[in-house]
mmCIF file of C-alpha atoms and ligand atoms in Angstrom:
data_model
loop_
_atom_site.group_PDB
_atom_site.id
_atom_site.type_symbol
_atom_site.label_atom_id
_atom_site.label_comp_id
_atom_site.label_asym_id
_atom_site.label_seq_id
_atom_site.Cartn_x
_atom_site.Cartn_y
_atom_site.Cartn_z
ATOM 1 C CA UNK A 1 126.817 183.045 203.197
ATOM 2 C CA UNK A 2 129.228 185.787 204.078
ATOM 3 C CA UNK A 3 132.940 185.192 204.292
ATOM 4 C CA UNK A 4 134.615 185.284 207.660
ATOM 5 C CA UNK A 5 137.691 187.451 207.555
ATOM 6 C CA UNK A 6 140.185 186.190 210.072
ATOM 7 C CA UNK A 7 142.664 188.333 211.904
ATOM 8 C CA UNK A 8 145.709 188.883 209.726
ATOM 9 C CA UNK A 9 148.944 187.313 210.792
ATOM 10 C CA UNK A 10 150.630 189.565 213.353
ATOM 11 C CA UNK A 11 152.897 191.867 211.348
ATOM 12 C CA UNK A 12 154.747 189.019 209.663
ATOM 13 C CA UNK A 13 156.623 188.385 212.877
ATOM 14 C CA UNK A 14 157.964 184.868 213.390
ATOM 15 C CA UNK A 15 155.673 182.510 215.267
ATOM 16 C CA UNK A 16 156.226 181.341 218.796
ATOM 17 C CA UNK A 17 157.945 177.970 218.586
ATOM 18 C CA UNK A 18 155.607 174.991 218.952
ATOM 19 C CA UNK A 19 158.083 172.113 218.940
ATOM 20 C CA UNK A 20 155.573 169.375 219.618
ATOM 21 C CA UNK A 21 153.597 170.100 216.474
ATOM 22 C CA UNK A 22 154.706 169.775 212.901
ATOM 23 C CA UNK A 23 154.998 171.336 210.442
ATOM 24 C CA UNK A 24 155.736 174.746 211.814
ATOM 25 C CA UNK A 25 154.276 176.646 208.869
ATOM 26 C CA UNK A 26 150.854 175.090 209.409
ATOM 27 C CA UNK A 27 150.939 176.103 213.044
ATOM 28 C CA UNK A 28 151.974 179.605 212.060
ATOM 29 C CA UNK A 29 149.143 180.264 209.664
ATOM 30 C CA UNK A 30 146.555 178.814 211.989
ATOM 31 C CA UNK A 31 147.836 180.587 215.066
ATOM 32 C CA UNK A 32 145.295 183.433 215.116
ATOM 33 C CA UNK A 33 142.320 181.102 215.032
ATOM 34 C CA UNK A 34 143.444 177.903 216.751
ATOM 35 C CA UNK A 35 143.100 179.723 220.031
ATOM 36 C CA UNK A 36 139.310 179.693 219.732
ATOM 37 C CA UNK A 37 137.604 178.768 223.013
ATOM 38 C CA UNK A 38 137.507 175.044 223.605
ATOM 39 C CA UNK A 39 133.765 175.254 224.232
ATOM 40 C CA UNK A 40 133.337 175.981 220.537
ATOM 41 C CA UNK A 41 135.013 172.757 219.560
ATOM 42 C CA UNK A 42 133.183 171.166 216.634
ATOM 43 C CA UNK A 43 131.078 168.108 217.194
ATOM 44 C CA UNK A 44 132.853 166.345 214.313
ATOM 45 C CA UNK A 45 136.242 166.777 215.898
ATOM 46 C CA UNK A 46 137.095 163.367 217.279
ATOM 47 C CA UNK A 47 137.023 163.030 220.982
ATOM 48 C CA UNK A 48 139.876 161.398 222.819
ATOM 49 C CA UNK A 49 137.906 158.200 222.669
ATOM 50 C CA UNK A 50 137.969 158.291 218.858
ATOM 51 C CA UNK A 51 141.723 158.631 218.749
ATOM 52 C CA UNK A 52 142.574 155.483 220.618
ATOM 53 C CA UNK A 53 145.404 155.938 223.086
ATOM 54 C CA UNK A 54 146.287 152.256 222.791
ATOM 55 C CA UNK A 55 147.494 152.922 219.267
ATOM 56 C CA UNK A 56 149.575 155.953 220.176
ATOM 57 C CA UNK A 57 153.171 155.984 218.926
ATOM 58 C CA UNK A 58 154.373 154.821 222.321
ATOM 59 C CA UNK A 59 152.155 151.723 222.225
ATOM 60 C CA UNK A 60 152.320 151.048 218.498
ATOM 61 C CA UNK A 61 155.137 153.055 216.976
ATOM 62 C CA UNK A 62 154.765 154.248 213.416
ATOM 63 C CA UNK A 63 157.207 152.347 211.234
ATOM 64 C CA UNK A 64 160.608 153.851 210.619
ATOM 65 C CA UNK A 65 160.262 155.522 207.253
ATOM 66 C CA UNK A 66 163.946 155.707 206.438
ATOM 67 C CA UNK A 67 165.006 153.632 203.498
ATOM 68 C CA UNK A 68 161.719 151.839 202.824
ATOM 69 C CA UNK A 69 159.127 152.328 200.121
ATOM 70 C CA UNK A 70 156.978 154.332 202.524
ATOM 71 C CA UNK A 71 159.001 157.439 201.846
ATOM 72 C CA UNK A 72 158.866 156.939 198.088
ATOM 73 C CA UNK A 73 155.122 156.412 197.850
ATOM 74 C CA UNK A 74 153.070 159.494 198.495
ATOM 75 C CA UNK A 75 149.783 158.693 200.157
ATOM 76 C CA UNK A 76 147.614 161.789 199.906
ATOM 77 C CA UNK A 77 144.287 162.139 201.672
ATOM 78 C CA UNK A 78 141.875 164.521 199.971
ATOM 79 C CA UNK A 79 139.893 165.907 202.853
ATOM 80 C CA UNK A 80 137.489 168.603 203.896
ATOM 81 C CA UNK A 81 134.597 167.864 206.212
ATOM 82 C CA UNK A 82 132.453 170.264 204.218
ATOM 83 C CA UNK A 83 130.448 168.486 201.546
ATOM 84 C CA UNK A 84 130.531 169.262 197.846
ATOM 85 C CA UNK A 85 133.869 171.093 197.718
ATOM 86 C CA UNK A 86 135.337 168.848 194.947
ATOM 87 C CA UNK A 87 137.207 166.240 197.005
ATOM 88 C CA UNK A 88 136.087 163.435 194.702
ATOM 89 C CA UNK A 89 136.535 165.490 191.524
ATOM 90 C CA UNK A 90 140.054 166.415 192.636
ATOM 91 C CA UNK A 91 140.951 162.845 193.656
ATOM 92 C CA UNK A 92 140.013 161.460 190.250
ATOM 93 C CA UNK A 93 141.363 164.187 187.998
ATOM 94 C CA UNK A 94 144.562 164.765 189.953
ATOM 95 C CA UNK A 95 145.123 161.003 189.936
ATOM 96 C CA UNK A 96 144.605 160.731 186.187
ATOM 97 C CA UNK A 97 146.894 163.743 185.662
ATOM 98 C CA UNK A 98 149.636 162.003 187.708
ATOM 99 C CA UNK A 99 149.084 158.912 185.537
ATOM 100 C CA UNK A 100 149.540 161.002 182.390
ATOM 101 C CA UNK A 101 152.863 162.197 183.834
ATOM 102 C CA UNK A 102 153.943 158.556 184.007
ATOM 103 C CA UNK A 103 153.360 157.903 187.695
ATOM 104 C CA UNK A 104 151.813 154.715 189.067
ATOM 105 C CA UNK A 105 148.552 155.715 190.716
ATOM 106 C CA UNK A 106 146.038 154.063 193.023
ATOM 107 C CA UNK A 107 142.821 155.808 194.037
ATOM 108 C CA UNK A 108 141.033 154.664 197.186
ATOM 109 C CA UNK A 109 137.339 155.372 197.634
ATOM 110 C CA UNK A 110 136.811 155.732 201.369
ATOM 111 C CA UNK A 111 133.444 157.459 201.087
ATOM 112 C CA UNK A 112 130.253 155.425 201.654
ATOM 113 C CA UNK A 113 128.590 157.611 199.002
ATOM 114 C CA UNK A 114 130.819 155.809 196.483
ATOM 115 C CA UNK A 115 131.014 158.825 194.180
ATOM 116 C CA UNK A 116 134.590 158.110 193.124
ATOM 117 C CA UNK A 117 133.647 154.527 192.298
ATOM 118 C CA UNK A 118 130.653 155.770 190.296
ATOM 119 C CA UNK A 119 132.708 158.372 188.500
ATOM 120 C CA UNK A 120 134.685 155.529 186.928
ATOM 121 C CA UNK A 121 131.508 153.856 185.694
ATOM 122 C CA UNK A 122 131.085 151.306 188.507
ATOM 123 C CA UNK A 123 127.917 150.800 190.523
ATOM 124 C CA UNK A 124 128.657 150.790 194.292
ATOM 125 C CA UNK A 125 125.357 148.961 194.929
ATOM 126 C CA UNK A 126 126.445 146.034 192.770
ATOM 127 C CA UNK A 127 129.912 145.656 194.264
ATOM 128 C CA UNK A 128 130.448 142.530 196.331
ATOM 129 C CA UNK A 129 133.703 143.287 198.070
ATOM 130 C CA UNK A 130 134.917 146.765 198.775
ATOM 131 C CA UNK A 131 137.049 148.890 201.069
ATOM 132 C CA UNK A 132 134.620 147.908 203.840
ATOM 133 C CA UNK A 133 135.979 144.351 203.662
ATOM 134 C CA UNK A 134 139.549 145.618 203.563
ATOM 135 C CA UNK A 135 139.068 147.792 206.639
ATOM 136 C CA UNK A 136 136.845 145.532 208.711
ATOM 137 C CA UNK A 137 137.537 141.964 207.542
ATOM 138 C CA UNK A 138 141.180 142.467 206.510
ATOM 139 C CA UNK A 139 140.501 141.277 202.956
ATOM 140 C CA UNK A 140 143.634 141.985 200.856
ATOM 141 C CA UNK A 141 143.202 145.340 199.133
ATOM 142 C CA UNK A 142 144.361 143.801 195.840
ATOM 143 C CA UNK A 143 141.022 141.948 195.781
ATOM 144 C CA UNK A 144 139.010 145.174 195.626
ATOM 145 C CA UNK A 145 141.171 147.061 193.114
ATOM 146 C CA UNK A 146 139.573 147.622 189.700
ATOM 147 C CA UNK A 147 141.623 148.692 186.733
ATOM 148 C CA UNK A 148 140.037 151.722 185.142
ATOM 149 C CA UNK A 149 141.722 154.933 183.930
ATOM 150 C CA UNK A 150 143.841 154.370 187.004
ATOM 151 C CA UNK A 151 143.678 151.604 189.605
ATOM 152 C CA UNK A 152 140.762 152.127 191.971
ATOM 153 C CA UNK A 153 140.026 150.437 195.310
ATOM 154 C CA UNK A 154 136.249 150.569 195.273
ATOM 155 C CA UNK A 155 133.606 151.572 197.805
ATOM 156 C CA UNK A 156 130.211 150.013 198.328
ATOM 157 C CA UNK A 157 127.227 151.047 200.375
ATOM 158 C CA UNK A 158 128.531 148.757 203.167
ATOM 159 C CA UNK A 159 131.117 151.402 203.983
ATOM 160 C CA UNK A 160 128.356 153.335 205.719
ATOM 161 C CA UNK A 161 128.623 150.757 208.516
ATOM 162 C CA UNK A 162 132.407 150.784 208.623
ATOM 163 C CA UNK A 163 132.784 153.389 211.357
ATOM 164 C CA UNK A 164 130.563 151.392 213.688
ATOM 165 C CA UNK A 165 132.200 148.070 212.823
ATOM 166 C CA UNK A 166 135.685 149.567 213.168
ATOM 167 C CA UNK A 167 134.933 151.185 216.511
ATOM 168 C CA UNK A 168 134.980 147.761 218.178
ATOM 169 C CA UNK A 169 138.378 146.802 216.720
ATOM 170 C CA UNK A 170 141.758 147.309 218.302
ATOM 171 C CA UNK A 171 143.895 149.460 216.036
ATOM 172 C CA UNK A 172 140.773 150.830 214.411
ATOM 173 C CA UNK A 173 142.580 153.967 213.206
ATOM 174 C CA UNK A 174 145.262 151.920 211.436
ATOM 175 C CA UNK A 175 143.052 149.669 209.311
ATOM 176 C CA UNK A 176 143.687 151.573 206.087
ATOM 177 C CA UNK A 177 147.410 151.862 206.762
ATOM 178 C CA UNK A 178 147.553 148.089 207.264
ATOM 179 C CA UNK A 179 145.436 147.429 204.190
ATOM 180 C CA UNK A 180 147.638 149.611 201.998
ATOM 181 C CA UNK A 181 150.861 147.911 203.134
ATOM 182 C CA UNK A 182 150.284 145.076 200.634
ATOM 183 C CA UNK A 183 150.382 147.350 197.583
ATOM 184 C CA UNK A 184 152.128 150.453 198.804
ATOM 185 C CA UNK A 185 155.395 149.790 196.997
ATOM 186 C CA UNK A 186 153.602 149.288 193.684
ATOM 187 C CA UNK A 187 152.496 152.912 193.408
ATOM 188 C CA UNK A 188 154.036 156.371 193.316
ATOM 189 C CA UNK A 189 150.808 158.046 194.389
ATOM 190 C CA UNK A 190 147.929 156.705 196.434
ATOM 191 C CA UNK A 191 145.097 159.224 196.613
ATOM 192 C CA UNK A 192 142.399 158.645 199.214
ATOM 193 C CA UNK A 193 138.970 160.225 198.755
ATOM 194 C CA UNK A 194 137.326 160.817 202.128
ATOM 195 C CA UNK A 195 133.737 161.460 203.209
ATOM 196 C CA UNK A 196 132.560 164.918 204.292
ATOM 197 C CA UNK A 197 133.259 164.355 207.980
ATOM 198 C CA UNK A 198 136.163 164.053 210.377
ATOM 199 C CA UNK A 199 135.087 160.628 211.607
ATOM 200 C CA UNK A 200 136.951 157.343 211.774
ATOM 201 C CA UNK A 201 137.187 156.840 208.003
ATOM 202 C CA UNK A 202 138.873 160.209 207.538
ATOM 203 C CA UNK A 203 141.102 159.540 210.577
ATOM 204 C CA UNK A 204 142.153 156.272 208.913
ATOM 205 C CA UNK A 205 143.097 158.268 205.821
ATOM 206 C CA UNK A 206 145.136 160.729 207.927
ATOM 207 C CA UNK A 207 146.941 157.885 209.702
ATOM 208 C CA UNK A 208 147.894 156.218 206.403
ATOM 209 C CA UNK A 209 148.804 159.486 204.670
ATOM 210 C CA UNK A 210 152.083 161.210 204.019
ATOM 211 C CA UNK A 211 150.157 164.425 203.348
ATOM 212 C CA UNK A 212 146.726 165.978 203.072
ATOM 213 C CA UNK A 213 145.380 168.100 200.247
ATOM 214 C CA UNK A 214 142.350 170.204 201.103
ATOM 215 C CA UNK A 215 140.023 171.271 198.296
ATOM 216 C CA UNK A 216 138.216 174.471 199.255
ATOM 217 C CA UNK A 217 135.238 175.835 197.401
ATOM 218 C CA UNK A 218 135.802 179.518 196.684
ATOM 219 C CA UNK A 219 132.113 180.311 196.984
ATOM 220 C CA UNK A 220 131.393 179.106 200.472
ATOM 221 C CA UNK A 221 134.682 179.488 202.149
ATOM 222 C CA UNK A 222 134.711 178.102 205.675
ATOM 223 C CA UNK A 223 137.926 179.006 207.392
ATOM 224 C CA UNK A 224 136.520 177.699 210.631
ATOM 225 C CA UNK A 225 136.110 174.337 208.950
ATOM 226 C CA UNK A 226 139.782 174.399 207.966
ATOM 227 C CA UNK A 227 140.755 175.073 211.555
ATOM 228 C CA UNK A 228 138.680 172.095 212.707
ATOM 229 C CA UNK A 229 140.421 169.946 210.118
ATOM 230 C CA UNK A 230 143.851 171.118 211.260
ATOM 231 C CA UNK A 231 142.924 170.440 214.905
ATOM 232 C CA UNK A 232 142.001 166.875 214.008
ATOM 233 C CA UNK A 233 145.233 166.492 212.057
ATOM 234 C CA UNK A 234 147.188 167.816 215.039
ATOM 235 C CA UNK A 235 145.603 165.108 217.194
ATOM 236 C CA UNK A 236 146.533 162.465 214.647
ATOM 237 C CA UNK A 237 150.101 163.802 214.536
ATOM 238 C CA UNK A 238 150.397 163.635 218.306
ATOM 239 C CA UNK A 239 148.924 160.169 218.686
ATOM 240 C CA UNK A 240 149.149 158.179 215.494
ATOM 241 C CA UNK A 241 151.168 159.583 212.594
ATOM 242 C CA UNK A 242 153.769 162.248 213.363
ATOM 243 C CA UNK A 243 154.525 162.733 209.654
ATOM 244 C CA UNK A 244 151.136 163.867 208.370
ATOM 245 C CA UNK A 245 150.419 167.510 207.569
ATOM 246 C CA UNK A 246 148.444 169.661 205.184
ATOM 247 C CA UNK A 247 150.615 169.888 202.112
ATOM 248 C CA UNK A 248 148.345 172.137 200.114
ATOM 249 C CA UNK A 249 144.993 173.828 199.700
ATOM 250 C CA UNK A 250 143.287 173.755 196.291
ATOM 251 C CA UNK A 251 140.853 176.576 195.516
ATOM 252 C CA UNK A 252 138.001 174.992 193.565
ATOM 253 C CA UNK A 253 134.921 176.247 191.697
ATOM 254 C CA UNK A 254 136.711 179.549 191.193
ATOM 255 C CA UNK A 255 134.869 182.153 189.145
ATOM 256 C CA UNK A 256 137.191 185.026 188.247
ATOM 257 C CA UNK A 257 134.225 187.209 187.258
ATOM 258 C CA UNK A 258 132.880 187.417 190.788
ATOM 259 C CA UNK A 259 134.319 189.563 193.538
ATOM 260 C CA UNK A 260 133.196 186.868 195.955
ATOM 261 C CA UNK A 261 135.518 184.268 194.413
ATOM 262 C CA UNK A 262 138.456 186.665 194.225
ATOM 263 C CA UNK A 263 137.922 187.652 197.860
ATOM 264 C CA UNK A 264 137.843 184.020 198.883
ATOM 265 C CA UNK A 265 141.277 183.456 197.334
ATOM 266 C CA UNK A 266 142.601 186.600 198.994
ATOM 267 C CA UNK A 267 141.409 185.402 202.404
ATOM 268 C CA UNK A 268 142.843 181.945 201.864
ATOM 269 C CA UNK A 269 146.248 183.347 200.904
ATOM 270 C CA UNK A 270 146.165 185.823 203.767
ATOM 271 C CA UNK A 271 145.662 182.988 206.240
ATOM 272 C CA UNK A 272 147.459 180.062 204.681
ATOM 273 C CA UNK A 273 150.187 181.710 202.575
ATOM 274 C CA UNK A 274 152.221 179.315 200.466
ATOM 275 C CA UNK A 275 150.009 176.377 201.359
ATOM 276 C CA UNK A 276 147.511 177.659 198.787
ATOM 277 C CA UNK A 277 148.348 176.249 195.376
ATOM 278 C CA UNK A 278 148.649 178.802 192.589
ATOM 279 C CA UNK A 279 146.456 176.673 190.325
ATOM 280 C CA UNK A 280 142.815 177.756 190.337
ATOM 281 C CA UNK A 281 140.249 175.107 189.495
ATOM 282 C CA UNK A 282 137.618 177.142 187.715
ATOM 283 C CA UNK A 283 133.922 176.560 187.814
ATOM 284 C CA UNK A 284 132.700 174.691 184.764
ATOM 285 C CA UNK A 285 130.007 172.162 184.021
ATOM 286 C CA UNK A 286 132.647 169.892 182.435
ATOM 287 C CA UNK A 287 133.490 168.511 185.895
ATOM 288 C CA UNK A 288 129.880 167.413 186.388
ATOM 289 C CA UNK A 289 129.525 166.056 182.848
ATOM 290 C CA UNK A 290 132.579 163.785 182.903
ATOM 291 C CA UNK A 291 131.522 161.433 185.770
ATOM 292 C CA UNK A 292 128.171 160.830 184.067
ATOM 293 C CA UNK A 293 130.209 159.282 181.245
ATOM 294 C CA UNK A 294 132.216 157.310 183.785
ATOM 295 C CA UNK A 295 135.401 159.186 183.046
ATOM 296 C CA UNK A 296 137.763 161.836 184.269
ATOM 297 C CA UNK A 297 137.640 165.246 182.659
ATOM 298 C CA UNK A 298 141.087 164.489 181.193
ATOM 299 C CA UNK A 299 139.564 161.651 179.177
ATOM 300 C CA UNK A 300 136.197 163.318 178.563
ATOM 301 C CA UNK A 301 137.602 166.581 177.225
ATOM 302 C CA UNK A 302 141.368 166.052 176.940
ATOM 303 C CA UNK A 303 142.232 169.397 175.376
ATOM 304 C CA UNK A 304 139.839 171.532 177.419
ATOM 305 C CA UNK A 305 140.743 174.056 180.087
ATOM 306 C CA UNK A 306 139.180 171.893 182.806
ATOM 307 C CA UNK A 307 141.573 169.026 182.057
ATOM 308 C CA UNK A 308 144.527 171.391 181.776
ATOM 309 C CA UNK A 309 143.780 172.846 185.214
ATOM 310 C CA UNK A 310 144.268 169.452 186.873
ATOM 311 C CA UNK A 311 147.435 168.803 184.837
ATOM 312 C CA UNK A 312 148.746 172.117 186.116
ATOM 313 C CA UNK A 313 147.786 171.182 189.663
ATOM 314 C CA UNK A 314 149.554 167.827 189.327
ATOM 315 C CA UNK A 315 152.748 169.562 188.190
ATOM 316 C CA UNK A 316 152.449 172.003 191.066
ATOM 317 C CA UNK A 317 151.908 169.254 193.665
ATOM 318 C CA UNK A 318 155.047 167.460 192.410
ATOM 319 C CA UNK A 319 157.097 170.669 192.287
ATOM 320 C CA UNK A 320 155.960 171.816 195.742
ATOM 321 C CA UNK A 321 157.106 168.529 197.284
ATOM 322 C CA UNK A 322 160.446 168.677 195.480
ATOM 323 C CA UNK A 323 160.972 172.224 196.762
ATOM 324 C CA UNK A 324 160.036 171.142 200.294
ATOM 325 C CA UNK A 325 162.384 168.128 200.180
ATOM 326 C CA UNK A 326 165.191 170.316 198.839
ATOM 327 C CA UNK A 327 164.696 172.838 201.635
ATOM 328 C CA UNK A 328 164.719 170.058 204.239
ATOM 329 C CA UNK A 329 167.893 168.558 202.772
ATOM 330 C CA UNK A 330 169.638 171.961 202.949
ATOM 331 C CA UNK A 331 168.449 172.386 206.544
ATOM 332 C CA UNK A 332 169.999 169.066 207.537
ATOM 333 C CA UNK A 333 173.222 169.609 205.564
HETATM 334 N N1 ATP B 401 135.363 173.163 189.411
HETATM 335 C C1 ATP B 401 134.086 172.787 189.398
HETATM 336 N N2 ATP B 401 133.161 173.522 188.756
HETATM 337 C C2 ATP B 401 131.852 173.168 188.756
HETATM 338 N N3 ATP B 401 131.366 172.070 189.336
HETATM 339 C C3 ATP B 401 132.250 171.287 190.000
HETATM 340 C C4 ATP B 401 133.638 171.603 190.074
HETATM 341 N N4 ATP B 401 134.263 170.629 190.783
HETATM 342 C C5 ATP B 401 133.304 169.771 191.148
HETATM 343 N N5 ATP B 401 132.106 170.142 190.671
HETATM 344 C C6 ATP B 401 130.812 169.476 190.879
HETATM 345 O O1 ATP B 401 130.381 169.771 192.200
HETATM 346 C C7 ATP B 401 129.743 168.645 192.793
HETATM 347 C C8 ATP B 401 130.511 168.250 194.065
HETATM 348 O O2 ATP B 401 131.820 167.790 193.691
HETATM 349 P P1 ATP B 401 132.467 166.534 194.406
HETATM 350 O O3 ATP B 401 131.521 165.411 194.410
HETATM 351 O O4 ATP B 401 133.799 166.343 193.807
HETATM 352 O O5 ATP B 401 132.600 167.140 195.877
HETATM 353 P P2 ATP B 401 132.961 166.360 197.216
HETATM 354 O O6 ATP B 401 133.703 167.301 198.097
HETATM 355 O O7 ATP B 401 133.618 165.080 196.903
HETATM 356 O O8 ATP B 401 131.505 166.080 197.798
HETATM 357 P P3 ATP B 401 131.153 165.144 199.054
HETATM 358 O O9 ATP B 401 131.567 165.927 200.252
HETATM 359 O O10 ATP B 401 129.680 164.951 198.968
HETATM 360 O O11 ATP B 401 131.935 163.879 198.894
HETATM 361 C C9 ATP B 401 129.759 167.552 191.736
HETATM 362 O O12 ATP B 401 128.541 167.583 191.055
HETATM 363 C C10 ATP B 401 130.896 167.970 190.802
HETATM 364 O O13 ATP B 401 130.701 167.507 189.485
HETATM 365 MG MG1 MG B 402 133.055 163.139 197.458
#
């Protein structure tokens, strides 16, 4: 598949202000492509009926984040509607890397495929209660958390029916947010692995999240897919969670030997600038081997380059947020 080269940003000139959408830098980098004709809107992009107006901020205001644990706990959704880009691999290994740094970490498997659950040695088919019960039956999330390398709220095959079951519920987009409230203060990082779609499960992750990290496979770069994701996020920001934004893009399956991979990075940086993390997650079979053993790559091959890459990413994710917070504090001073 060939890479789509987007129009470069117009001469580095500042973007037209878009006050209703945050953050500005995301708007800026997407500006050349967001203006695609509406008729080309993706089928996965939620329709207005998916984003329920009855749960808009006006009807059900997002809680005030000042001074509560919500601001301290980072809830990060790992999302990309394209399949096989390393969402699950990144959720697990980034989470374990945060744990190694001393942070309290919860992983949430929100994908009916249950790959995250499996990658910690659990069988989703044999699980009695899972995130399905948390989302649909309001079972306390603490009842579906397993202690593995890090705490993990498990998925089962039932989750495949969650979107349908949720669609009949009032506040269907806030089920995860409500479920997490019980344990939120107990963790520094909650990482949510999402399915390869922009349906109701992923929307739930966006509504609960303080930020989104987007793994992007360097081989089959789909910038159009990233625009669709940002459009969905913009809808969530307008209706459900004004705080959520893409906080970073992780290039995965990078192969420095191929021009194709290097070009993919170039295109990403051209379009998304500082949102692209400097850490490259290289292509190696280690990432496929580790889950077979029910472990992260940090446990499977602790001194290897594959493990080190996710440690580096974890440090970068922490540092990027600190830099962002510092800049915001100076702005408000
Ligand atoms: N850096 C890498 N190098 C080589 N293989 C990788 C790398 N990262 C992940 N993989 C492998 O690629 C496959 C897809 O990864 P993963 O399951 O994490 O993707 P995903 O985005 O979660 O997929 P899905 O959309 O189906 O949930 C897995 O077999 C995984 O082991
Ligand atoms: Mg996955």
